[in-house]
């Protein structure tokens, strides 16, 4: 059996990589970003650091600091309901795998509507979601890809 994985994104890393986030957002012509993070990362000020850089790049930025470990459909659906009336054109997951996975789920729900459970299975997502940047604070989960 042959398997294939296609990873169309790019991974930027190294000293100063975070300082390029505003330029990367501008390359996408992004205007309104939502940072998705968990309470611990939020309290540590990391989301504020990202928000500051995006704001300097002239983006309007909101923060959702309530990503939970092992995100559930009810929590994801509630977040999509909370933010669905906004016109985000960039999501930024900051933290561990749960924050980044929540951002990925919101990307699809905010772009296509419905509930998280509507997209379970093969070929259920009708198209691309809202662009996502992922900024891992842990190593090894692979959630950034």
XYZ file of C-alpha atoms in Angstrom:
145
model
C 0.000 0.000 0.000
C 1.264 3.476 -0.863
C 0.579 6.505 1.299
C 0.992 10.157 0.468
C 1.076 13.260 2.610
C 0.936 16.694 1.017
C 1.943 19.595 3.217
C 1.368 22.771 1.226
C 2.360 25.152 4.008
C 5.744 26.453 4.961
C 7.519 26.305 8.295
C 9.640 29.265 9.381
C 11.825 28.924 12.439
C 14.888 30.417 14.048
C 15.906 33.462 16.016
C 13.723 36.378 14.933
C 11.151 34.296 13.050
C 8.305 35.777 15.098
C 9.373 39.256 14.037
C 8.390 38.383 10.445
C 4.759 37.539 11.252
C 3.477 40.983 10.252
C 5.200 40.795 6.868
C 3.837 37.282 6.320
C 0.313 38.456 7.197
C 0.645 41.378 4.794
C 1.705 38.992 2.008
C -1.719 37.384 2.454
C -3.381 40.828 2.446
C -4.814 39.951 5.874
C -6.697 42.698 7.682
C -8.427 41.008 10.642
C -6.778 38.254 12.692
C -7.969 36.032 15.519
C -5.316 34.676 17.873
C -6.332 31.340 19.421
C -4.490 30.361 22.590
C -4.965 28.729 25.975
C -5.229 30.491 29.347
C -1.649 29.656 30.404
C -0.037 30.981 27.233
C -2.280 34.037 27.419
C -1.293 34.760 31.030
C 2.387 34.388 30.082
C 1.968 37.275 27.624
C 2.865 35.351 24.478
C -0.397 36.185 22.714
C 0.179 39.873 23.477
C 3.581 39.656 21.811
C 1.986 38.228 18.664
C -0.855 40.759 18.789
C 1.621 43.630 19.055
C 3.501 42.490 15.942
C 0.316 42.008 13.926
C -1.045 45.370 15.056
C 2.182 47.065 13.930
C 1.504 45.519 10.513
C -1.879 47.324 10.510
C -4.073 44.299 11.288
C -7.073 44.435 13.573
C -6.524 41.641 16.107
C -8.818 39.796 18.527
C -7.781 37.102 21.001
C -9.583 33.909 22.021
C -7.694 32.803 25.171
C -9.906 29.826 26.002
C -8.590 26.899 23.957
C -8.949 23.748 26.045
C -6.788 20.638 26.199
C -8.123 18.031 23.771
C -10.694 20.319 22.104
C -14.241 18.990 21.911
C -16.895 19.611 19.281
C -19.162 21.486 21.731
C -16.342 23.895 22.677
C -15.229 24.338 19.055
C -18.810 24.943 17.934
C -19.331 27.503 20.726
C -16.175 29.370 19.690
C -17.314 29.371 16.053
C -20.677 30.757 17.162
C -18.952 33.429 19.271
C -16.686 34.610 16.443
C -18.781 33.727 13.385
C -20.131 37.230 12.896
C -16.627 38.657 12.447
C -14.813 38.703 9.117
C -11.474 37.126 10.012
C -9.051 36.534 7.183
C -6.257 35.084 9.341
C -6.180 32.767 12.352
C -3.103 32.401 14.545
C -2.799 29.398 16.858
C -0.349 30.130 19.692
C 0.558 27.420 22.179
C 0.515 23.659 22.245
C -1.304 21.218 20.025
C -4.727 22.016 21.460
C -4.508 25.734 20.633
C -3.265 25.009 17.128
C -5.894 22.303 16.564
C -8.629 24.663 17.772
C -7.407 27.280 15.282
C -7.518 24.684 12.489
C -11.070 23.694 13.377
C -12.177 27.325 13.555
C -10.575 27.937 10.167
C -12.971 25.455 8.578
C -16.063 26.388 10.591
C -15.665 30.135 10.062
C -15.077 29.638 6.335
C -17.807 27.071 5.630
C -20.254 27.126 8.541
C -21.888 24.149 10.163
C -20.755 22.205 13.190
C -17.425 20.506 13.765
C -18.967 17.054 13.620
C -20.264 17.792 10.087
C -16.701 17.476 8.811
C -15.774 14.101 10.301
C -14.654 11.558 7.723
C -13.018 11.613 4.326
C -13.624 14.418 1.809
C -16.107 16.296 4.006
C -14.403 19.707 3.901
C -15.619 21.521 0.763
C -12.587 23.766 0.324
C -9.843 25.714 2.014
C -10.407 27.340 5.338
C -9.236 30.730 6.532
C -5.410 30.922 6.378
C -3.677 29.850 9.579
C -0.338 30.640 11.171
C 0.678 28.269 13.962
C 3.197 29.264 16.615
C 4.064 26.242 18.769
C 5.268 26.688 22.322
C 5.972 22.969 22.673
C 8.077 20.655 20.542
C 7.154 17.274 19.190
C 3.400 17.316 18.592
C 3.621 18.217 14.903
C 0.438 20.284 15.187
C 2.134 23.171 13.413
C 1.938 21.376 10.057
